[in-house]
Amino acid sequence: MNADKIPDIIIGRLPVYLRALQRMSDSGMKTTSSQELGELVGVSAAQIRKDVSQFGEFGKQGTGYSITYLLEKLREILKVDRIWDVALVGAGDMGHALAHYQGFSNRGFKVVMVFDNDKSKIGQKVGDFTIEDTVNLVEKIKSAGIKIAMLTVPASAAQGVADKLVQAGVKAILNYAPISINVPQSVKVQYIDPSTHLQRMTYYV
Amino acid sequence: MNADKIPDIIIGRLPVYLRALQRMSDSGMKTTSSQELGELVGVSAAQIRKDVSQFGEFGKQGTGYSITYLLEKLREILKVDRIWDVALVGAGDMGHALAHYQGFSNRGFKVVMVFDNDKSKIGQKVGDFTIEDTVNLVEKIKSAGIKIAMLTVPASAAQGVADKLVQAGVKAILNYAPISINVPQSVKVQYIDPSTHLQRMTYYV
DNA sequence: TAGATTGTTAATCGATTAACAATC
DNA sequence: TAGATTGTTAATCGATTAACAATC
């Protein structure tokens, strides 16, 4: 156990472990080892043990880890032992796909608001949501206490919207716009840009 | 200049530099410095210089980097000084969004085929593409010489499709399915899973 | 008990930063 | 020329791996 600051790189791997454990659990497995989990997610057994042991002693010598118990602990650590409301800004193709996405609910998230600044889209339905005007974004997000947002607007609009999200009290932004955004240190950003991801592989092809 | 093996972590940052330089160029800028580029993308000036200098001496003391020249060099290094044909497997919401995505063409990629195994989807149109049967995937991809694929199928189908892609000669897979896949070392995989990305941030909120 | 596997330490390996001579 | 900024070296910092005592 270690109360010091946990490196980002370790936090980054935990969701991958969590996802694999969820699948193991769904398939009826009860226990696993660092060896087995490591092979499944592509990291060394030593690293699995080191990462997990930052937060406590969750395994048993000789038998490994109880999948249910480790799942519970990882969910607590990552704070996804609850459902986070998420705001979606940008109702284009990607926004629609995310609004319809079925993979959030059992992973700790729920889209609850969709915004766009296009007058022709405002008032339209996306799945269960009515598209709201970005003009009201700060007020709506603030009063709903939403801390997480996904950004699917064009690159040219991204920084402006990000500034509003910060102003509204959002602390985590999943940015699909193909541009780096500047936010205060207290706000986390993750980037998803398919072209960038593809360009990380072409070098090796 | 250094002919040794370049670390993955450096290759991973180059597309981000490339993207920022493209924007600088679009806005009419002619030169930049490691300082300026670093602030824009959120890394130290020293790191920008170190990363870029792995591949040659692209800057000039006193004046910095010519944006056009550095763009050209980075595109060469990453092999995106050309257009790569990309196959898309899985014609759900995410597949549709990617098939319509406008952000590939000026970044080195072009979707040219869409596959699904759902009989009710096969033959339907997605943008300019007719959805083809996954049964023909190996043959079609192999004969077209396609080396890059995007995977937007359910987690349960992902490993099976990945195996077929490998068999077809694909060397780079952008995996949107929420599961780790196993492929030979010679095949690169990048993961995009919105829930995983969100879970990397909740710890800090 | 014997076998298996953890948690942890120490050693190794790799990445980042600071600093500065070179030079545009 | 004087000022600015690169490319690179050495120092620092951090992450990964190997190994093994502890113990289920």
GROMACS .gro file of C-alpha atoms (C1' of nucleotides) in nm:
model
  458
    1MET     CA    1   0.000   0.000   0.000
    2ASN     CA    2   0.122   0.340  -0.092
    3ALA     CA    3  -0.042   0.671  -0.010
    4ASP     CA    4   0.190   0.875  -0.235
    5LYS     CA    5   0.076   1.018  -0.560
    6ILE     CA    6   0.000   0.744  -0.810
    7PRO     CA    7   0.158   0.794  -1.154
    8ASP     CA    8  -0.081   0.882  -1.439
    9ILE     CA    9   0.051   0.594  -1.639
   10ILE     CA   10  -0.074   0.346  -1.380
   11ILE     CA   11  -0.416   0.511  -1.358
   12GLY     CA   12  -0.429   0.486  -1.736
   13ARG     CA   13  -0.393   0.108  -1.729
   14LEU     CA   14  -0.653   0.040  -1.461
   15PRO     CA   15  -0.955   0.090  -1.691
   16VAL     CA   16  -0.807  -0.171  -1.925
   17TYR     CA   17  -0.774  -0.418  -1.638
   18LEU     CA   18  -1.127  -0.332  -1.528
   19ARG     CA   19  -1.266  -0.397  -1.873
   20ALA     CA   20  -1.095  -0.734  -1.900
   21LEU     CA   21  -1.209  -0.835  -1.551
   22GLN     CA   22  -1.565  -0.739  -1.638
   23ARG     CA   23  -1.552  -0.972  -1.936
   24MET     CA   24  -1.401  -1.250  -1.727
   25SER     CA   25  -1.676  -1.205  -1.473
   26ASP     CA   26  -1.945  -1.207  -1.744
   27SER     CA   27  -1.807  -1.536  -1.872
   28GLY     CA   28  -1.849  -1.691  -1.529
   29MET     CA   29  -1.487  -1.691  -1.410
   30LYS     CA   30  -1.432  -1.647  -1.036
   31THR     CA   31  -1.058  -1.595  -0.993
   32THR     CA   32  -0.761  -1.495  -1.206
   33SER     CA   33  -0.387  -1.443  -1.170
   34SER     CA   34  -0.160  -1.156  -1.267
   35GLN     CA   35  -0.022  -1.394  -1.530
   36GLU     CA   36  -0.360  -1.463  -1.689
   37LEU     CA   37  -0.486  -1.106  -1.675
   38GLY     CA   38  -0.155  -0.983  -1.812
   39GLU     CA   39  -0.173  -1.209  -2.114
   40LEU     CA   40  -0.527  -1.094  -2.183
   41VAL     CA   41  -0.444  -0.724  -2.184
   42GLY     CA   42  -0.086  -0.743  -2.306
   43VAL     CA   43   0.120  -0.634  -2.007
   44SER     CA   44   0.361  -0.827  -1.787
   45ALA     CA   45   0.240  -1.010  -1.477
   46ALA     CA   46   0.483  -0.811  -1.265
   47GLN     CA   47   0.333  -0.489  -1.388
   48ILE     CA   48  -0.021  -0.598  -1.310
   49ARG     CA   49   0.085  -0.686  -0.955
   50LYS     CA   50   0.281  -0.364  -0.910
   51ASP     CA   51  -0.001  -0.148  -1.043
   52VAL     CA   52  -0.272  -0.310  -0.836
   53SER     CA   53  -0.063  -0.319  -0.519
   54GLN     CA   54  -0.040   0.061  -0.518
   55PHE     CA   55  -0.389   0.064  -0.373
   56GLY     CA   56  -0.389  -0.230  -0.135
   57GLU     CA   57  -0.341  -0.603  -0.107
   58PHE     CA   58  -0.620  -0.741  -0.319
   59GLY     CA   59  -0.477  -1.083  -0.403
   60LYS     CA   60  -0.399  -1.405  -0.219
   61GLN     CA   61  -0.072  -1.592  -0.249
   62GLY     CA   62  -0.122  -1.921  -0.419
   63THR     CA   63  -0.467  -1.846  -0.559
   64GLY     CA   64  -0.450  -1.505  -0.721
   65TYR     CA   65  -0.729  -1.248  -0.732
   66SER     CA   66  -1.101  -1.283  -0.677
   67ILE     CA   67  -1.246  -1.128  -0.991
   68THR     CA   68  -1.553  -0.988  -0.816
   69TYR     CA   69  -1.345  -0.835  -0.538
   70LEU     CA   70  -1.084  -0.684  -0.769
   71LEU     CA   71  -1.361  -0.544  -0.992
   72GLU     CA   72  -1.521  -0.381  -0.690
   73LYS     CA   73  -1.191  -0.232  -0.575
   74LEU     CA   74  -1.092  -0.101  -0.919
   75ARG     CA   75  -1.436   0.057  -0.960
   76GLU     CA   76  -1.392   0.229  -0.624
   77ILE     CA   77  -1.042   0.350  -0.710
   78LEU     CA   78  -1.150   0.486  -1.048
   79LYS     CA   79  -1.471   0.623  -0.894
   80VAL     CA   80  -1.688   0.438  -1.142
   81ASP     CA   81  -1.877   0.259  -0.866
   82ARG     CA   82  -2.145   0.516  -0.954
   83ILE     CA   83  -2.301   0.669  -1.265
   84TRP     CA   84  -2.158   1.000  -1.387
   85ASP     CA   85  -2.379   1.234  -1.586
   86VAL     CA   86  -2.210   1.345  -1.905
   87ALA     CA   87  -2.282   1.642  -2.133
   88LEU     CA   88  -2.227   1.607  -2.506
   89VAL     CA   89  -2.143   1.915  -2.712
   90GLY     CA   90  -2.174   1.887  -3.088
   91ALA     CA   91  -2.458   1.699  -3.254
   92GLY     CA   92  -2.288   1.594  -3.576
   93ASP     CA   93  -2.236   1.235  -3.688
   94MET     CA   94  -1.996   1.158  -3.405
   95GLY     CA   95  -2.223   1.324  -3.150
   96HIS     CA   96  -2.514   1.116  -3.272
   97ALA     CA   97  -2.312   0.798  -3.251
   98LEU     CA   98  -2.210   0.879  -2.893
   99ALA     CA   99  -2.563   0.978  -2.794
  100HIS     CA  100  -2.683   0.635  -2.911
  101TYR     CA  101  -2.384   0.445  -2.774
  102GLN     CA  102  -2.490   0.153  -2.554
  103GLY     CA  103  -2.148   0.102  -2.398
  104PHE     CA  104  -2.158   0.374  -2.132
  105SER     CA  105  -2.423   0.258  -1.887
  106ASN     CA  106  -2.240  -0.043  -1.742
  107ARG     CA  107  -1.908   0.142  -1.735
  108GLY     CA  108  -2.016   0.429  -1.513
  109PHE     CA  109  -2.146   0.697  -1.748
  110LYS     CA  110  -2.470   0.835  -1.887
  111VAL     CA  111  -2.521   1.106  -2.144
  112VAL     CA  112  -2.784   1.345  -2.012
  113MET     CA  113  -2.759   1.656  -2.229
  114VAL     CA  114  -2.673   1.735  -2.590
  115PHE     CA  115  -2.576   2.081  -2.711
  116ASP     CA  116  -2.516   2.238  -3.050
  117ASN     CA  117  -2.496   2.594  -3.178
  118ASP     CA  118  -2.662   2.523  -3.513
  119LYS     CA  119  -3.009   2.682  -3.510
  120SER     CA  120  -3.141   2.415  -3.746
  121LYS     CA  121  -3.043   2.141  -3.501
  122ILE     CA  122  -3.156   2.303  -3.176
  123GLY     CA  123  -3.488   2.153  -3.065
  124GLN     CA  124  -3.436   1.840  -3.277
  125LYS     CA  125  -3.422   1.501  -3.112
  126VAL     CA  126  -3.113   1.282  -3.083
  127GLY     CA  127  -3.224   0.955  -2.934
  128ASP     CA  128  -3.393   1.055  -2.609
  129PHE     CA  129  -3.242   1.401  -2.599
  130THR     CA  130  -3.356   1.734  -2.732
  131ILE     CA  131  -3.063   1.932  -2.869
  132GLU     CA  132  -3.009   2.245  -2.663
  133ASP     CA  133  -2.853   2.575  -2.757
  134THR     CA  134  -2.486   2.612  -2.668
  135VAL     CA  135  -2.574   2.960  -2.548
  136ASN     CA  136  -2.729   2.798  -2.241
  137LEU     CA  137  -2.444   2.552  -2.189
  138VAL     CA  138  -2.272   2.714  -1.892
  139GLU     CA  139  -2.591   2.769  -1.697
  140LYS     CA  140  -2.738   2.424  -1.767
  141ILE     CA  141  -2.423   2.229  -1.690
  142LYS     CA  142  -2.351   2.430  -1.379
  143SER     CA  143  -2.698   2.391  -1.236
  144ALA     CA  144  -2.700   2.017  -1.314
  145GLY     CA  145  -2.359   1.983  -1.144
  146ILE     CA  146  -2.216   1.796  -1.442
  147LYS     CA  147  -1.841   1.733  -1.420
  148ILE     CA  148  -1.774   1.541  -1.743
  149ALA     CA  149  -1.823   1.644  -2.105
  150MET     CA  150  -1.757   1.502  -2.449
  151LEU     CA  151  -1.661   1.745  -2.723
  152THR     CA  152  -1.758   1.659  -3.081
  153VAL     CA  153  -1.748   2.001  -3.243
  154PRO     CA  154  -1.523   2.116  -3.530
  155ALA     CA  155  -1.163   2.203  -3.442
  156SER     CA  156  -1.234   2.572  -3.496
  157ALA     CA  157  -1.498   2.572  -3.220
  158ALA     CA  158  -1.325   2.343  -2.973
  159GLN     CA  159  -1.124   2.592  -2.766
  160GLY     CA  160  -1.421   2.823  -2.726
  161VAL     CA  161  -1.647   2.544  -2.608
  162ALA     CA  162  -1.375   2.407  -2.382
  163ASP     CA  163  -1.349   2.748  -2.214
  164LYS     CA  164  -1.723   2.745  -2.151
  165LEU     CA  165  -1.710   2.393  -2.013
  166VAL     CA  166  -1.436   2.495  -1.771
  167GLN     CA  167  -1.643   2.795  -1.669
  168ALA     CA  168  -1.937   2.563  -1.608
  169GLY     CA  169  -1.730   2.357  -1.364
  170VAL     CA  170  -1.653   2.059  -1.589
  171LYS     CA  171  -1.342   1.872  -1.468
  172ALA     CA  172  -1.297   1.610  -1.741
  173ILE     CA  173  -1.325   1.655  -2.117
  174LEU     CA  174  -1.317   1.381  -2.376
  175ASN     CA  175  -1.213   1.575  -2.684
  176TYR     CA  176  -1.301   1.436  -3.028
  177ALA     CA  177  -1.209   1.761  -3.201
  178PRO     CA  178  -0.878   1.724  -3.388
  179ILE     CA  179  -0.694   1.991  -3.195
  180SER     CA  180  -0.506   2.031  -2.866
  181ILE     CA  181  -0.699   2.242  -2.619
  182ASN     CA  182  -0.569   2.450  -2.330
  183VAL     CA  183  -0.743   2.418  -1.997
  184PRO     CA  184  -0.641   2.476  -1.634
  185GLN     CA  185  -0.429   2.204  -1.471
  186SER     CA  186  -0.723   2.102  -1.256
  187VAL     CA  187  -0.917   1.994  -1.567
  188LYS     CA  188  -0.830   1.664  -1.735
  189VAL     CA  189  -0.848   1.613  -2.110
  190GLN     CA  190  -0.836   1.292  -2.309
  191TYR     CA  191  -0.801   1.301  -2.686
  192ILE     CA  192  -0.971   1.082  -2.944
  193ASP     CA  193  -0.875   1.165  -3.299
  194PRO     CA  194  -0.894   0.874  -3.542
  195SER     CA  195  -0.647   1.030  -3.784
  196THR     CA  196  -0.390   1.083  -3.510
  197HIS     CA  197  -0.434   0.725  -3.393
  198LEU     CA  198  -0.392   0.594  -3.746
  199GLN     CA  199  -0.081   0.808  -3.793
  200ARG     CA  200   0.071   0.640  -3.488
  201MET     CA  201   0.072   0.314  -3.681
  202THR     CA  202   0.166   0.402  -4.038
  203TYR     CA  203   0.530   0.456  -3.935
  204TYR     CA  204   0.553   0.082  -3.867
  205VAL     CA  205   0.361  -0.047  -4.168
  206MET     CA  206   2.042   1.221  -3.631
  207ASN     CA  207   2.003   0.872  -3.501
  208ALA     CA  208   1.950   0.557  -3.705
  209ASP     CA  209   1.871   0.340  -3.401
  210LYS     CA  210   1.523   0.228  -3.322
  211ILE     CA  211   1.301   0.521  -3.235
  212PRO     CA  212   1.094   0.474  -2.917
  213ASP     CA  213   0.720   0.424  -2.965
  214ILE     CA  214   0.650   0.708  -2.730
  215ILE     CA  215   0.823   0.953  -2.964
  216ILE     CA  216   0.641   0.821  -3.270
  217GLY     CA  217   0.319   0.866  -3.072
  218ARG     CA  218   0.381   1.239  -3.027
  219LEU     CA  219   0.470   1.317  -3.387
  220PRO     CA  220   0.110   1.308  -3.515
  221VAL     CA  221   0.019   1.565  -3.252
  222TYR     CA  222   0.301   1.793  -3.367
  223LEU     CA  223   0.194   1.735  -3.726
  224ARG     CA  224  -0.164   1.830  -3.650
  225ALA     CA  225  -0.062   2.152  -3.476
  226LEU     CA  226   0.177   2.245  -3.757
  227GLN     CA  227  -0.099   2.188  -4.012
  228ARG     CA  228  -0.317   2.434  -3.823
  229MET     CA  229  -0.034   2.686  -3.798
  230SER     CA  230   0.024   2.653  -4.169
  231ASP     CA  231  -0.346   2.695  -4.245
  232SER     CA  232  -0.348   3.015  -4.044
  233GLY     CA  233  -0.068   3.155  -4.258
  234MET     CA  234   0.226   3.115  -4.021
  235LYS     CA  235   0.563   3.047  -4.181
  236THR     CA  236   0.798   2.958  -3.895
  237THR     CA  237   0.771   2.841  -3.538
  238SER     CA  238   0.998   2.751  -3.246
  239SER     CA  239   1.013   2.450  -3.020
  240GLN     CA  240   0.891   2.685  -2.747
  241GLU     CA  241   0.582   2.795  -2.938
  242LEU     CA  242   0.491   2.451  -3.070
  243GLY     CA  243   0.544   2.304  -2.726
  244GLU     CA  244   0.303   2.547  -2.562
  245LEU     CA  245   0.043   2.469  -2.826
  246VAL     CA  246   0.052   2.094  -2.777
  247GLY     CA  247   0.144   2.083  -2.411
  248VAL     CA  248   0.496   1.941  -2.408
  249SER     CA  249   0.831   2.098  -2.318
  250ALA     CA  250   1.039   2.277  -2.579
  251ALA     CA  251   1.331   2.044  -2.501
  252GLN     CA  252   1.116   1.745  -2.576
  253ILE     CA  253   0.999   1.883  -2.909
  254ARG     CA  254   1.361   1.941  -3.011
  255LYS     CA  255   1.475   1.601  -2.889
  256ASP     CA  256   1.190   1.420  -3.063
  257VAL     CA  257   1.232   1.597  -3.393
  258SER     CA  258   1.611   1.569  -3.392
  259GLN     CA  259   1.587   1.189  -3.393
  260PHE     CA  260   1.520   1.213  -3.763
  261GLY     CA  261   1.747   1.492  -3.879
  262GLU     CA  262   1.831   1.857  -3.834
  263PHE     CA  263   1.516   2.032  -3.944
  264GLY     CA  264   1.555   2.363  -3.763
  265LYS     CA  265   1.782   2.665  -3.779
  266GLN     CA  266   1.952   2.821  -3.481
  267GLY     CA  267   1.815   3.163  -3.413
  268THR     CA  268   1.504   3.128  -3.628
  269GLY     CA  269   1.345   2.795  -3.543
  270TYR     CA  270   1.161   2.568  -3.782
  271SER     CA  271   1.009   2.636  -4.122
  272ILE     CA  272   0.653   2.512  -4.079
  273THR     CA  273   0.620   2.392  -4.438
  274TYR     CA  274   0.950   2.206  -4.425
  275LEU     CA  275   0.884   2.042  -4.088
  276LEU     CA  276   0.535   1.942  -4.205
  277GLU     CA  277   0.686   1.779  -4.512
  278LYS     CA  278   0.946   1.593  -4.307
  279LEU     CA  279   0.700   1.472  -4.044
  280ARG     CA  280   0.464   1.349  -4.316
  281GLU     CA  281   0.752   1.156  -4.472
  282ILE     CA  282   0.859   1.007  -4.140
  283LEU     CA  283   0.505   0.900  -4.051
  284LYS     CA  284   0.444   0.786  -4.411
  285VAL     CA  285   0.140   1.004  -4.446
  286ASP     CA  286   0.285   1.184  -4.747
  287ARG     CA  287   0.042   0.961  -4.936
  288ILE     CA  288  -0.318   0.837  -4.905
  289TRP     CA  289  -0.374   0.502  -4.734
  290ASP     CA  290  -0.682   0.301  -4.822
  291VAL     CA  291  -0.869   0.190  -4.511
  292ALA     CA  292  -1.125  -0.085  -4.461
  293LEU     CA  293  -1.404  -0.037  -4.211
  294VAL     CA  294  -1.559  -0.339  -4.043
  295GLY     CA  295  -1.888  -0.289  -3.860
  296ALA     CA  296  -2.163  -0.067  -3.998
  297GLY     CA  297  -2.330   0.039  -3.674
  298ASP     CA  298  -2.360   0.396  -3.552
  299MET     CA  299  -1.988   0.435  -3.502
  300GLY     CA  300  -1.914   0.277  -3.839
  301HIS     CA  301  -2.153   0.519  -4.005
  302ALA     CA  302  -1.994   0.816  -3.832
  303LEU     CA  303  -1.648   0.706  -3.947
  304ALA     CA  304  -1.767   0.637  -4.301
  305HIS     CA  305  -1.896   0.994  -4.319
  306TYR     CA  306  -1.603   1.148  -4.136
  307GLN     CA  307  -1.448   1.435  -4.330
  308GLY     CA  308  -1.128   1.447  -4.126
  309PHE     CA  309  -0.937   1.163  -4.294
  310SER     CA  310  -0.864   1.290  -4.643
  311ASN     CA  311  -0.617   1.565  -4.555
  312ARG     CA  312  -0.449   1.351  -4.291
  313GLY     CA  313  -0.348   1.062  -4.517
  314PHE     CA  314  -0.641   0.821  -4.510
  315LYS     CA  315  -0.944   0.722  -4.712
  316VAL     CA  316  -1.213   0.471  -4.627
  317VAL     CA  317  -1.269   0.253  -4.934
  318MET     CA  318  -1.466  -0.050  -4.809
  319VAL     CA  319  -1.728  -0.116  -4.544
  320PHE     CA  320  -1.811  -0.464  -4.415
  321ASP     CA  321  -2.077  -0.607  -4.186
  322ASN     CA  322  -2.206  -0.957  -4.118
  323ASP     CA  323  -2.569  -0.853  -4.067
  324LYS     CA  324  -2.770  -0.978  -4.368
  325SER     CA  325  -3.014  -0.688  -4.335
  326LYS     CA  326  -2.728  -0.437  -4.373
  327ILE     CA  327  -2.536  -0.604  -4.655
  328GLY     CA  328  -2.607  -0.428  -4.985
  329GLN     CA  329  -2.727  -0.112  -4.809
  330LYS     CA  330  -2.549   0.215  -4.872
  331VAL     CA  331  -2.335   0.403  -4.617
  332GLY     CA  332  -2.238   0.731  -4.775
  333ASP     CA  333  -2.070   0.630  -5.100
  334PHE     CA  334  -2.013   0.270  -4.996
  335THR     CA  335  -2.217  -0.042  -5.035
  336ILE     CA  336  -2.190  -0.259  -4.724
  337GLU     CA  337  -2.021  -0.586  -4.811
  338ASP     CA  338  -2.048  -0.926  -4.645
  339THR     CA  339  -1.777  -1.001  -4.389
  340VAL     CA  340  -1.759  -1.347  -4.546
  341ASN     CA  341  -1.571  -1.185  -4.834
  342LEU     CA  342  -1.348  -0.972  -4.612
  343VAL     CA  343  -1.023  -1.165  -4.641
  344GLU     CA  344  -1.040  -1.200  -5.016
  345LYS     CA  345  -1.144  -0.839  -5.083
  346ILE     CA  346  -0.890  -0.680  -4.852
  347LYS     CA  347  -0.611  -0.903  -4.972
  348SER     CA  348  -0.675  -0.837  -5.338
  349ALA     CA  349  -0.703  -0.463  -5.278
  350GLY     CA  350  -0.375  -0.468  -5.085
  351ILE     CA  351  -0.528  -0.282  -4.793
  352LYS     CA  352  -0.300  -0.256  -4.489
  353ILE     CA  353  -0.515  -0.054  -4.246
  354ALA     CA  354  -0.854  -0.132  -4.094
  355MET     CA  355  -1.093   0.020  -3.842
  356LEU     CA  356  -1.292  -0.216  -3.626
  357THR     CA  357  -1.635  -0.102  -3.504
  358VAL     CA  358  -1.798  -0.435  -3.427
  359PRO     CA  359  -1.929  -0.556  -3.087
  360ALA     CA  360  -1.667  -0.682  -2.839
  361SER     CA  361  -1.787  -1.039  -2.889
  362ALA     CA  362  -1.700  -1.029  -3.260
  363ALA     CA  363  -1.377  -0.829  -3.239
  364GLN     CA  364  -1.119  -1.107  -3.196
  365GLY     CA  365  -1.268  -1.311  -3.479
  366VAL     CA  366  -1.267  -1.018  -3.718
  367ALA     CA  367  -0.916  -0.921  -3.607
  368ASP     CA  368  -0.795  -1.270  -3.695
  369LYS     CA  369  -0.945  -1.235  -4.043
  370LEU     CA  370  -0.788  -0.893  -4.088
  371VAL     CA  371  -0.447  -1.033  -3.998
  372GLN     CA  372  -0.504  -1.318  -4.241
  373ALA     CA  373  -0.589  -1.061  -4.509
  374GLY     CA  374  -0.254  -0.889  -4.458
  375VAL     CA  375  -0.371  -0.590  -4.256
  376LYS     CA  376  -0.084  -0.439  -4.053
  377ALA     CA  377  -0.262  -0.169  -3.852
  378ILE     CA  378  -0.596  -0.191  -3.672
  379LEU     CA  379  -0.781   0.095  -3.509
  380ASN     CA  380  -1.001  -0.091  -3.264
  381TYR     CA  381  -1.322   0.072  -3.141
  382ALA     CA  382  -1.449  -0.251  -2.987
  383PRO     CA  383  -1.422  -0.235  -2.607
  384ILE     CA  384  -1.188  -0.530  -2.573
  385SER     CA  385  -0.815  -0.604  -2.597
  386ILE     CA  386  -0.733  -0.808  -2.906
  387ASN     CA  387  -0.441  -1.042  -2.965
  388VAL     CA  388  -0.252  -1.011  -3.292
  389PRO     CA  389   0.100  -1.098  -3.407
  390GLN     CA  390   0.376  -0.857  -3.306
  391SER     CA  391   0.406  -0.737  -3.663
  392VAL     CA  392   0.053  -0.595  -3.650
  393LYS     CA  393  -0.009  -0.267  -3.470
  394VAL     CA  394  -0.327  -0.194  -3.275
  395GLN     CA  395  -0.457   0.133  -3.139
  396TYR     CA  396  -0.754   0.141  -2.905
  397ILE     CA  397  -1.039   0.388  -2.894
  398ASP     CA  398  -1.293   0.315  -2.624
  399PRO     CA  399  -1.479   0.619  -2.493
  400SER     CA  400  -1.562   0.453  -2.161
  401THR     CA  401  -1.199   0.361  -2.100
  402HIS     CA  402  -1.092   0.715  -2.183
  403LEU     CA  403  -1.351   0.860  -1.947
  404GLN     CA  404  -1.243   0.620  -1.673
  405ARG     CA  405  -0.890   0.756  -1.704
  406MET     CA  406  -1.019   1.089  -1.582
  407THR     CA  407  -1.275   1.013  -1.311
  408TYR     CA  408  -0.998   0.917  -1.068
  409TYR     CA  409  -0.892   1.283  -1.066
  410VAL     CA  410  -1.236   1.446  -1.055
  411DT     C1'  411   0.234  -3.064   0.297
  412DA     C1'  412   0.372  -2.909  -0.181
  413DG     C1'  413   0.262  -2.599  -0.534
  414DA     C1'  414   0.124  -2.163  -0.675
  415DT     C1'  415   0.114  -1.688  -0.669
  416DT     C1'  416   0.125  -1.264  -0.431
  417DG     C1'  417   0.351  -0.811  -0.275
  418DT     C1'  418   0.778  -0.590  -0.264
  419DT     C1'  419   1.267  -0.491  -0.313
  420DA     C1'  420   1.660  -0.391  -0.582
  421DA     C1'  421   1.847  -0.366  -1.033
  422DT     C1'  422   1.784  -0.232  -1.484
  423DC     C1'  423   1.620   0.016  -1.833
  424DG     C1'  424   1.427   0.418  -2.061
  425DA     C1'  425   1.247   0.898  -2.084
  426DT     C1'  426   1.270   1.375  -1.961
  427DT     C1'  427   1.492   1.791  -1.839
  428DA     C1'  428   1.845   2.132  -1.787
  429DA     C1'  429   2.215   2.349  -1.972
  430DC     C1'  430   2.505   2.528  -2.318
  431DA     C1'  431   2.818   2.544  -2.723
  432DA     C1'  432   2.725   2.613  -3.193
  433DT     C1'  433   2.544   2.902  -3.523
  434DC     C1'  434   2.186   3.129  -3.793
  435DT     C1'  435   2.710   4.235  -3.438
  436DA     C1'  436   2.370   4.086  -3.076
  437DG     C1'  437   1.991   3.806  -2.990
  438DA     C1'  438   1.756   3.394  -3.052
  439DT     C1'  439   1.712   2.922  -3.088
  440DT     C1'  440   1.876   2.487  -3.232
  441DG     C1'  441   2.086   2.008  -3.153
  442DT     C1'  442   2.305   1.747  -2.816
  443DT     C1'  443   2.520   1.604  -2.385
  444DA     C1'  444   2.498   1.479  -1.915
  445DA     C1'  445   2.219   1.460  -1.515
  446DT     C1'  446   1.797   1.354  -1.327
  447DC     C1'  447   1.392   1.141  -1.288
  448DG     C1'  448   1.061   0.772  -1.344
  449DA     C1'  449   0.898   0.314  -1.506
  450DT     C1'  450   0.966  -0.169  -1.579
  451DT     C1'  451   1.150  -0.609  -1.483
  452DA     C1'  452   1.353  -0.985  -1.232
  453DA     C1'  453   1.375  -1.224  -0.832
  454DC     C1'  454   1.226  -1.410  -0.410
  455DA     C1'  455   1.056  -1.434   0.072
  456DA     C1'  456   0.606  -1.471   0.248
  457DT     C1'  457   0.207  -1.724   0.264
  458DC     C1'  458  -0.240  -1.899   0.101
   0.00000   0.00000   0.00000
